[in-house]
CSV table of C-alpha atoms and ligand atoms in Angstrom, one decimal:
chain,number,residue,atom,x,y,z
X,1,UNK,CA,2.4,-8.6,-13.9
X,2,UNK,CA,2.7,-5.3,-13.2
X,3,UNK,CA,3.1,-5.4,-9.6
X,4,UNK,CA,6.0,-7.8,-10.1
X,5,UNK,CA,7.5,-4.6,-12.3
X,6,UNK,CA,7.4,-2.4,-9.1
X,7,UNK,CA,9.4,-5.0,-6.8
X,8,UNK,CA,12.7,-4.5,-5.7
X,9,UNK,CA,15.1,-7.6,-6.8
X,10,UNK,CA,17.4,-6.1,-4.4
X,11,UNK,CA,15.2,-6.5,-1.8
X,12,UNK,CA,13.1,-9.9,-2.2
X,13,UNK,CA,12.4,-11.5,0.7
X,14,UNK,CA,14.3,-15.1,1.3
X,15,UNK,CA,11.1,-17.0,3.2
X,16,UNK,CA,7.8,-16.0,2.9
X,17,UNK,CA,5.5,-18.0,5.4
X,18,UNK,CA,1.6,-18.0,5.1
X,19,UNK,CA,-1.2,-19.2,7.7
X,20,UNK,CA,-3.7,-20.2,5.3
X,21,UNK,CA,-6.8,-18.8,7.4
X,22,UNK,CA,-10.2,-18.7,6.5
X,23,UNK,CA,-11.3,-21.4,4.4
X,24,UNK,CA,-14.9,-22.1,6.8
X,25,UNK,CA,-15.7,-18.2,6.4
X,26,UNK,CA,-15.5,-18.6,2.6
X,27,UNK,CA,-17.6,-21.6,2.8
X,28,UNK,CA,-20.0,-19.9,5.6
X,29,UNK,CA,-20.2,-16.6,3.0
X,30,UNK,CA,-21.5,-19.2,0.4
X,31,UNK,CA,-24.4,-21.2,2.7
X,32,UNK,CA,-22.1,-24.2,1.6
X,33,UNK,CA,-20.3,-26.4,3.9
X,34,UNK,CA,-17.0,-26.2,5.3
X,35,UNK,CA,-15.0,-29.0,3.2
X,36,UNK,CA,-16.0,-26.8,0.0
X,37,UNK,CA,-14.1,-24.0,1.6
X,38,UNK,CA,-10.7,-26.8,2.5
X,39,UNK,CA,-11.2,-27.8,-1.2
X,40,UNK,CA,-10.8,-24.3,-2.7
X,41,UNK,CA,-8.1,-23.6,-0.3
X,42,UNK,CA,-6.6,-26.9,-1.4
X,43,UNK,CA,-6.7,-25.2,-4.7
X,44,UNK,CA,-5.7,-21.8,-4.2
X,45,UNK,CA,-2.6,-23.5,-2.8
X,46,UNK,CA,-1.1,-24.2,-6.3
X,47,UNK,CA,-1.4,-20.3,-7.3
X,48,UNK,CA,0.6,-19.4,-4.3
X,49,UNK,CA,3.5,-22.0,-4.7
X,50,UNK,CA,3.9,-21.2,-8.6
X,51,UNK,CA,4.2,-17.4,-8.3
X,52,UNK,CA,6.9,-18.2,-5.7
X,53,UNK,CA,9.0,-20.5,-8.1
X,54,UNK,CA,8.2,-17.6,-10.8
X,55,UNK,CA,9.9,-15.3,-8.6
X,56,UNK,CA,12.9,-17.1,-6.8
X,57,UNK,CA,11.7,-17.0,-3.8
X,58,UNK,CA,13.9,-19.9,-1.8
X,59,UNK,CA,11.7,-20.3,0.5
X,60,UNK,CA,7.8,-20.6,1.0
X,61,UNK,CA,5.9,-22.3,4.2
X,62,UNK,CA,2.3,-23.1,4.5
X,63,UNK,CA,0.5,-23.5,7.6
X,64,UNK,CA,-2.1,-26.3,6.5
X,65,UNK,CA,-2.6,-27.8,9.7
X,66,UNK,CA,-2.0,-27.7,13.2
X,67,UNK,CA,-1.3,-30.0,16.5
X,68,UNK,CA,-4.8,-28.3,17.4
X,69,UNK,CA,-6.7,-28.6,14.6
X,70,UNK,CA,-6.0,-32.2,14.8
X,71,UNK,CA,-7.1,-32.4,18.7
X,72,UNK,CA,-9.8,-29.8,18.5
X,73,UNK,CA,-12.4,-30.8,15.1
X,74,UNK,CA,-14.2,-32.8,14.3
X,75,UNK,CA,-13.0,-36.4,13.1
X,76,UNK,CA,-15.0,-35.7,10.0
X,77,UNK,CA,-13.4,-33.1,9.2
X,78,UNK,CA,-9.9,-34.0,10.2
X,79,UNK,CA,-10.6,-37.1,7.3
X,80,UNK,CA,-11.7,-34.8,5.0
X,81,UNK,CA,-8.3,-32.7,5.2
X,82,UNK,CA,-6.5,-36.2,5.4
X,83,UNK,CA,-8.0,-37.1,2.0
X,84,UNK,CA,-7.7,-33.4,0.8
X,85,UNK,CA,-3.9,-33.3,1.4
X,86,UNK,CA,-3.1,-36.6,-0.1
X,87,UNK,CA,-4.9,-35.6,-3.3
X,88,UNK,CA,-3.4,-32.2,-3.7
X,89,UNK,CA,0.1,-33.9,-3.5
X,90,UNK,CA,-1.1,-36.7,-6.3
X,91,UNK,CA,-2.2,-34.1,-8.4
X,92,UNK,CA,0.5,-31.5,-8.2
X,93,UNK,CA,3.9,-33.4,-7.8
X,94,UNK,CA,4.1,-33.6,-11.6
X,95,UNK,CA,3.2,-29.8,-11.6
X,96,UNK,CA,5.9,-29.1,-8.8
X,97,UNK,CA,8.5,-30.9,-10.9
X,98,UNK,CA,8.0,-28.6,-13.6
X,99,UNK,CA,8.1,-25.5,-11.3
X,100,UNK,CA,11.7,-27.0,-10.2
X,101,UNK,CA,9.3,-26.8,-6.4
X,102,UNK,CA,10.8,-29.2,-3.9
X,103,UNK,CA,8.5,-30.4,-0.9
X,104,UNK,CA,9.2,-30.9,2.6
X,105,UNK,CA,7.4,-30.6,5.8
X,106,UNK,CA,7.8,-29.8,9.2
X,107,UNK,CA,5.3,-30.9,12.2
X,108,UNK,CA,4.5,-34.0,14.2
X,109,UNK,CA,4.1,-35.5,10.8
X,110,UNK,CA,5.0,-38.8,11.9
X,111,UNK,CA,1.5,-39.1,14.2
X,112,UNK,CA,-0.9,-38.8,10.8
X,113,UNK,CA,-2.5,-41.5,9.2
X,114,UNK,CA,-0.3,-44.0,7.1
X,115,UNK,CA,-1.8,-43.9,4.1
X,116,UNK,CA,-1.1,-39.9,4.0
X,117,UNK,CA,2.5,-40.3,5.5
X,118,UNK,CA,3.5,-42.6,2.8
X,119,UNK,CA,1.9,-40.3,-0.1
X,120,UNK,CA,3.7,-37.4,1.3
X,121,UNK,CA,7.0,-39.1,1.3
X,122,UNK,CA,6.6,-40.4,-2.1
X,123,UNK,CA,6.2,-36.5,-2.9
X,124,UNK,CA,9.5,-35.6,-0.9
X,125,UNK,CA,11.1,-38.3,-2.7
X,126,UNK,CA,9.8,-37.1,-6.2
X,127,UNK,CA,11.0,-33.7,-6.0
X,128,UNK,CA,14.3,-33.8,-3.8
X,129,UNK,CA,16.3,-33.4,-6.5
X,130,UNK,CA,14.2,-29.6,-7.0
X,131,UNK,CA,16.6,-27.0,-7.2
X,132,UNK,CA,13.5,-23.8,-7.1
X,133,UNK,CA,11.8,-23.1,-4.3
X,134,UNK,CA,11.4,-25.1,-1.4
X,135,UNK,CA,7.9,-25.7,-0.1
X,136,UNK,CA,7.4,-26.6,3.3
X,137,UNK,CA,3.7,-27.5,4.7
X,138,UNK,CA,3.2,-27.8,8.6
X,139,UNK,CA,1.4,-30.4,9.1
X,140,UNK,CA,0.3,-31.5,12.9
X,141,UNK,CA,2.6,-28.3,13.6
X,142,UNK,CA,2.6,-26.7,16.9
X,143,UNK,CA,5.4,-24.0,17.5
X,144,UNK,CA,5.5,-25.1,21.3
X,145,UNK,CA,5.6,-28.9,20.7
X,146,UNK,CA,8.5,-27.8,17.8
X,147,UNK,CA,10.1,-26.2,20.9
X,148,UNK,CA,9.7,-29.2,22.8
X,149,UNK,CA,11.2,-31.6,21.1
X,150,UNK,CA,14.1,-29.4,20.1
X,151,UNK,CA,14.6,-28.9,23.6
X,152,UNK,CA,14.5,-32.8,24.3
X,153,UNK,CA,17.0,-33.5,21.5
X,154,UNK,CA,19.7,-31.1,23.3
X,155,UNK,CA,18.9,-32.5,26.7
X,156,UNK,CA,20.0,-35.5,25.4
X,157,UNK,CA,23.3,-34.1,24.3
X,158,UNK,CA,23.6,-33.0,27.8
X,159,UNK,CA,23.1,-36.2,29.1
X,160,UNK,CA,25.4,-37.8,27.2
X,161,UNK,CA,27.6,-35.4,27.9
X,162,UNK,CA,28.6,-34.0,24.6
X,163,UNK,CA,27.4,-30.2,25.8
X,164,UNK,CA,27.0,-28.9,29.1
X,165,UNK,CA,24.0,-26.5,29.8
X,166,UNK,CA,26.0,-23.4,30.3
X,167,UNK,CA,27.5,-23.5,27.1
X,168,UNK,CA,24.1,-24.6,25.4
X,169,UNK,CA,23.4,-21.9,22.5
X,170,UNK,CA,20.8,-20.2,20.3
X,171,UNK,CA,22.2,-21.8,17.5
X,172,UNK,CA,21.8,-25.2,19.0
X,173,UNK,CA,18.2,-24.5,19.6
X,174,UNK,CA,18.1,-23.5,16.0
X,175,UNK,CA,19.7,-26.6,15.0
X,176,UNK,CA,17.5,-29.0,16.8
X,177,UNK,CA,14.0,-27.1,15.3
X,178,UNK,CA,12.3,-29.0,12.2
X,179,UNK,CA,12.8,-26.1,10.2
X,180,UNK,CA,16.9,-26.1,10.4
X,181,UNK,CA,17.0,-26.2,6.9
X,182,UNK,CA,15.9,-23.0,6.4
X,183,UNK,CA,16.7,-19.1,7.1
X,184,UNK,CA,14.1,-17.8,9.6
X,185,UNK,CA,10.8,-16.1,7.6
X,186,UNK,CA,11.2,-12.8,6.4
X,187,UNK,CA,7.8,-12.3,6.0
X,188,UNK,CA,4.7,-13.9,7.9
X,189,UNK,CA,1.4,-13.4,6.1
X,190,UNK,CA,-1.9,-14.1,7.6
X,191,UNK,CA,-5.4,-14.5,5.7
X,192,UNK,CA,-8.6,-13.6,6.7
X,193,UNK,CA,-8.3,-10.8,9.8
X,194,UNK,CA,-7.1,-12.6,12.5
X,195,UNK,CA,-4.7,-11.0,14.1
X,196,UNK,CA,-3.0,-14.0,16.3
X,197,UNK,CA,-0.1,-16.4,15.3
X,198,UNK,CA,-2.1,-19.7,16.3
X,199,UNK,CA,1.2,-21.7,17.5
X,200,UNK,CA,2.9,-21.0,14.2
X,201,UNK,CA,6.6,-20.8,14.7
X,202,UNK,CA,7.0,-19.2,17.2
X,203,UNK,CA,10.9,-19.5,18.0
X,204,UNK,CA,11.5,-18.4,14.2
X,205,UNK,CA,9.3,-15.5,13.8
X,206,UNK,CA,11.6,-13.4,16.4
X,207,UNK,CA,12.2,-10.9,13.7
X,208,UNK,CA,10.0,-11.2,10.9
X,209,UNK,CA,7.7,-8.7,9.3
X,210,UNK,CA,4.2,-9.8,9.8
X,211,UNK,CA,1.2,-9.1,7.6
X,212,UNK,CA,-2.7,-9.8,7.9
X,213,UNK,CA,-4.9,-9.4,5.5
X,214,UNK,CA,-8.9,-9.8,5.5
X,215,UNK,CA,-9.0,-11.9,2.3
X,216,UNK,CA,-9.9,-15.3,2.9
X,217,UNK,CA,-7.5,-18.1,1.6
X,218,UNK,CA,-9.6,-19.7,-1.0
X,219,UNK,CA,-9.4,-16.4,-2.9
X,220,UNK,CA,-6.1,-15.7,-2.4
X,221,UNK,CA,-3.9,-15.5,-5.5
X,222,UNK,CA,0.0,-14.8,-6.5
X,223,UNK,CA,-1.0,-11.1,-7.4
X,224,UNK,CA,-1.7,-10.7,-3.3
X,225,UNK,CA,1.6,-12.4,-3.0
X,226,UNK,CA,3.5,-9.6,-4.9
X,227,UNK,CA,1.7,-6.9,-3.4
X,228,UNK,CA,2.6,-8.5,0.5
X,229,UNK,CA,6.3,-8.9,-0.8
X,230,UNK,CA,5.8,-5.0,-2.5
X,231,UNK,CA,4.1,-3.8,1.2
X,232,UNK,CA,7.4,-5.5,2.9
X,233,UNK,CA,9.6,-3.8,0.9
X,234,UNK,CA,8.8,-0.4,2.2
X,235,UNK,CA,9.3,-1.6,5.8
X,236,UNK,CA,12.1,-0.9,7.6
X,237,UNK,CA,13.8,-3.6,9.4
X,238,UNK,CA,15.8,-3.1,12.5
X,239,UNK,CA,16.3,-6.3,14.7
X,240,UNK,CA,16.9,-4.2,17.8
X,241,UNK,CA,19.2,-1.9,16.1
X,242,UNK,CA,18.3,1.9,14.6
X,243,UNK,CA,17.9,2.6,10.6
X,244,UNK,CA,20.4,3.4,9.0
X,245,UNK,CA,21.6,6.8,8.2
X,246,UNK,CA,20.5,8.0,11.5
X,247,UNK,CA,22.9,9.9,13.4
X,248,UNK,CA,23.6,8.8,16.8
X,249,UNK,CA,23.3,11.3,19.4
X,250,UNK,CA,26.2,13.1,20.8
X,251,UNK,CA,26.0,13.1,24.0
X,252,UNK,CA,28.8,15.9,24.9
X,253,UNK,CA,27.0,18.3,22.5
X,254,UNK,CA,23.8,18.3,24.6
X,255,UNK,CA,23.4,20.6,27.5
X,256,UNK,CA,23.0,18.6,30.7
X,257,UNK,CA,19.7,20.2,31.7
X,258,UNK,CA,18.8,18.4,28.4
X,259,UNK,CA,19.5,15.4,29.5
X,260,UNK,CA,17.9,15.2,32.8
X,261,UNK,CA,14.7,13.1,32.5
U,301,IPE,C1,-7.9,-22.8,7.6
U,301,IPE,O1,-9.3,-22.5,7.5
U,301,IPE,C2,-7.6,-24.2,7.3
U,301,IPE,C3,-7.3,-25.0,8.5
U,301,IPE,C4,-7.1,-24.5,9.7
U,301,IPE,C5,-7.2,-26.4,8.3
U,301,IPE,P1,-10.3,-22.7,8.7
U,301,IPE,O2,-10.9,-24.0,8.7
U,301,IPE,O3,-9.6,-22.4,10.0
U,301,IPE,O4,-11.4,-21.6,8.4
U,301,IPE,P2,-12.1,-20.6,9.4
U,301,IPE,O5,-11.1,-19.9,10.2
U,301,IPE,O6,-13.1,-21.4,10.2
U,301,IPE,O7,-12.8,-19.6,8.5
U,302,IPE,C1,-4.3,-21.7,12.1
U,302,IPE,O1,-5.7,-21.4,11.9
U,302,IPE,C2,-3.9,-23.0,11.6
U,302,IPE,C3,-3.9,-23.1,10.1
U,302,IPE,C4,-4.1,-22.2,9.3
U,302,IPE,C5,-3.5,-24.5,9.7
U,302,IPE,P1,-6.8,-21.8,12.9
U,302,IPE,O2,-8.1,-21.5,12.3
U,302,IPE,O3,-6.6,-23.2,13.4
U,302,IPE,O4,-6.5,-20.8,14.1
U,302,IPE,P2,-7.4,-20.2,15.3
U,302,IPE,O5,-8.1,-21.4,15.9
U,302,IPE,O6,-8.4,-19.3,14.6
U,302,IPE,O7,-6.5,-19.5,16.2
U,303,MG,MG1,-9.4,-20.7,11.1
């Protein structure tokens, strides 16, 4: 693809994480129902996850349902995504194996029906040994509850007094968060306008370059992959500090009337 020509391999992002907005509003577009939009989405998936094995990336997370969306809709829906995701992984953990894709997942996944906990475990288990990218779905994810429970799993430390709260840590924080596996997202991509982060990880997004884009999930392909990853490249990353090959002030050489604010 020529897009993929113009990229930088010096400069791929590691994680690439994607809220997978918009799937109603394609549906809406249509006059057709919602669960036609969740079952293209459920299809453009695939597209997404093979261009990121085609390119190396180590790392690719998918927003595909949240803590909310599980309170919030309707139990109709909420089946209908059930059924959805336990489809997509029978049909695509033979696909992911010859991607070299491993899956995992972060989220309250625990709480979902059984029938879908035990299909996405038989994908985990059918792909560990996946050596390509990692794909990692949030399922009955919420960035705050993520927080939460990290939080809970340190105060028990304290309590048992293996750490005491003064020398608690970042990097234990880090530790205790479903996603400790991974490097924090380089890139944060958002379909379909909105310009909000919905609860999405919210601890691990402190520095990451965030994109939104108006197309809506269902029709988004690898192509609008390359060209996020090519947008990202011309960014300029800082974390707090300045860009390099700028020339820090010095101060003596100013006059102090210069100075004066
Ligand atoms: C995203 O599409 C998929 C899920 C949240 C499960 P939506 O269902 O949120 O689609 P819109 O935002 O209503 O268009
Ligand atoms: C975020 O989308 C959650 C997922 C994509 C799974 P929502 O559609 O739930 O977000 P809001 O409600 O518009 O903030
Ligand atoms: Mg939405």
């Amino acid at each position: 693809m020529e897009v993929y020509r113009r990229l930088d391999p010096e400069r791929m992002p590691r994680h690439v994480a994607i809220i997978m907005d918009g799937n109603g509003r394609w549906a809406g577009k249509r006059g057709l129902k919602r669960f036609f939009g969740h079952k293209n989405g459920a299809e453009a998936v695939q597209f997404i996850v093979e261009t990121s094995s085609r390119i190396g990336l180590p790392w690719l997370t998918l927003y595909a349902f949240s803590l909310e969306n599980n309170l919030k809709r309707p139990r109709a829906e909420v089946n209908f995504l059930m059924m959805l995701l336990r489809s997509y992984l029978t049909n695509n953990v033979q696909r992911m194996n010859d991607n070299n894709v491993r899956i995992r997942y972060v989220g309250r996944t625990t709480d979902l029906p059984k029938e879908v906990c035990e299909r996405m475990q038989w994908a985990e288990e059918s792909t560990a040994k996946n050596t390509g990218t990692t794909l990692t779905l949030a399922l009955n994810y919420g960035g705050r509850s993520e927080i939460v429970d990290a939080v809970r799993r340190v105060a028990a430390d304290v309590a048992a007094g293996k750490v005491r709260p003064e020398d608690i840590t970042e990097a234990d924080i880090d530790r205790n968060l479903y996603t400790s596996y991974m490097a924090d997202p380089d890139l944060l991509i958002r379909t379909s306008g909105e310009m909000r982060i919905s609860n999405f990880l919210l601890w691990q997004i402190a520095y990451t370059e965030i994109m939104v884009t108006d197309r809506l999930w269902p029709d988004y392909r690898g192509v609008h992959l390359l060209e996020a990853i090519e947008e990202y490249q011309r960014r300029e990353r800082r974390f707090g500090g300045l860009n390099t090959g700028t020339e820090s002030d010095d101060v003596k050489s100013l006059p102090d009337r210069e100075l004066v604010l």
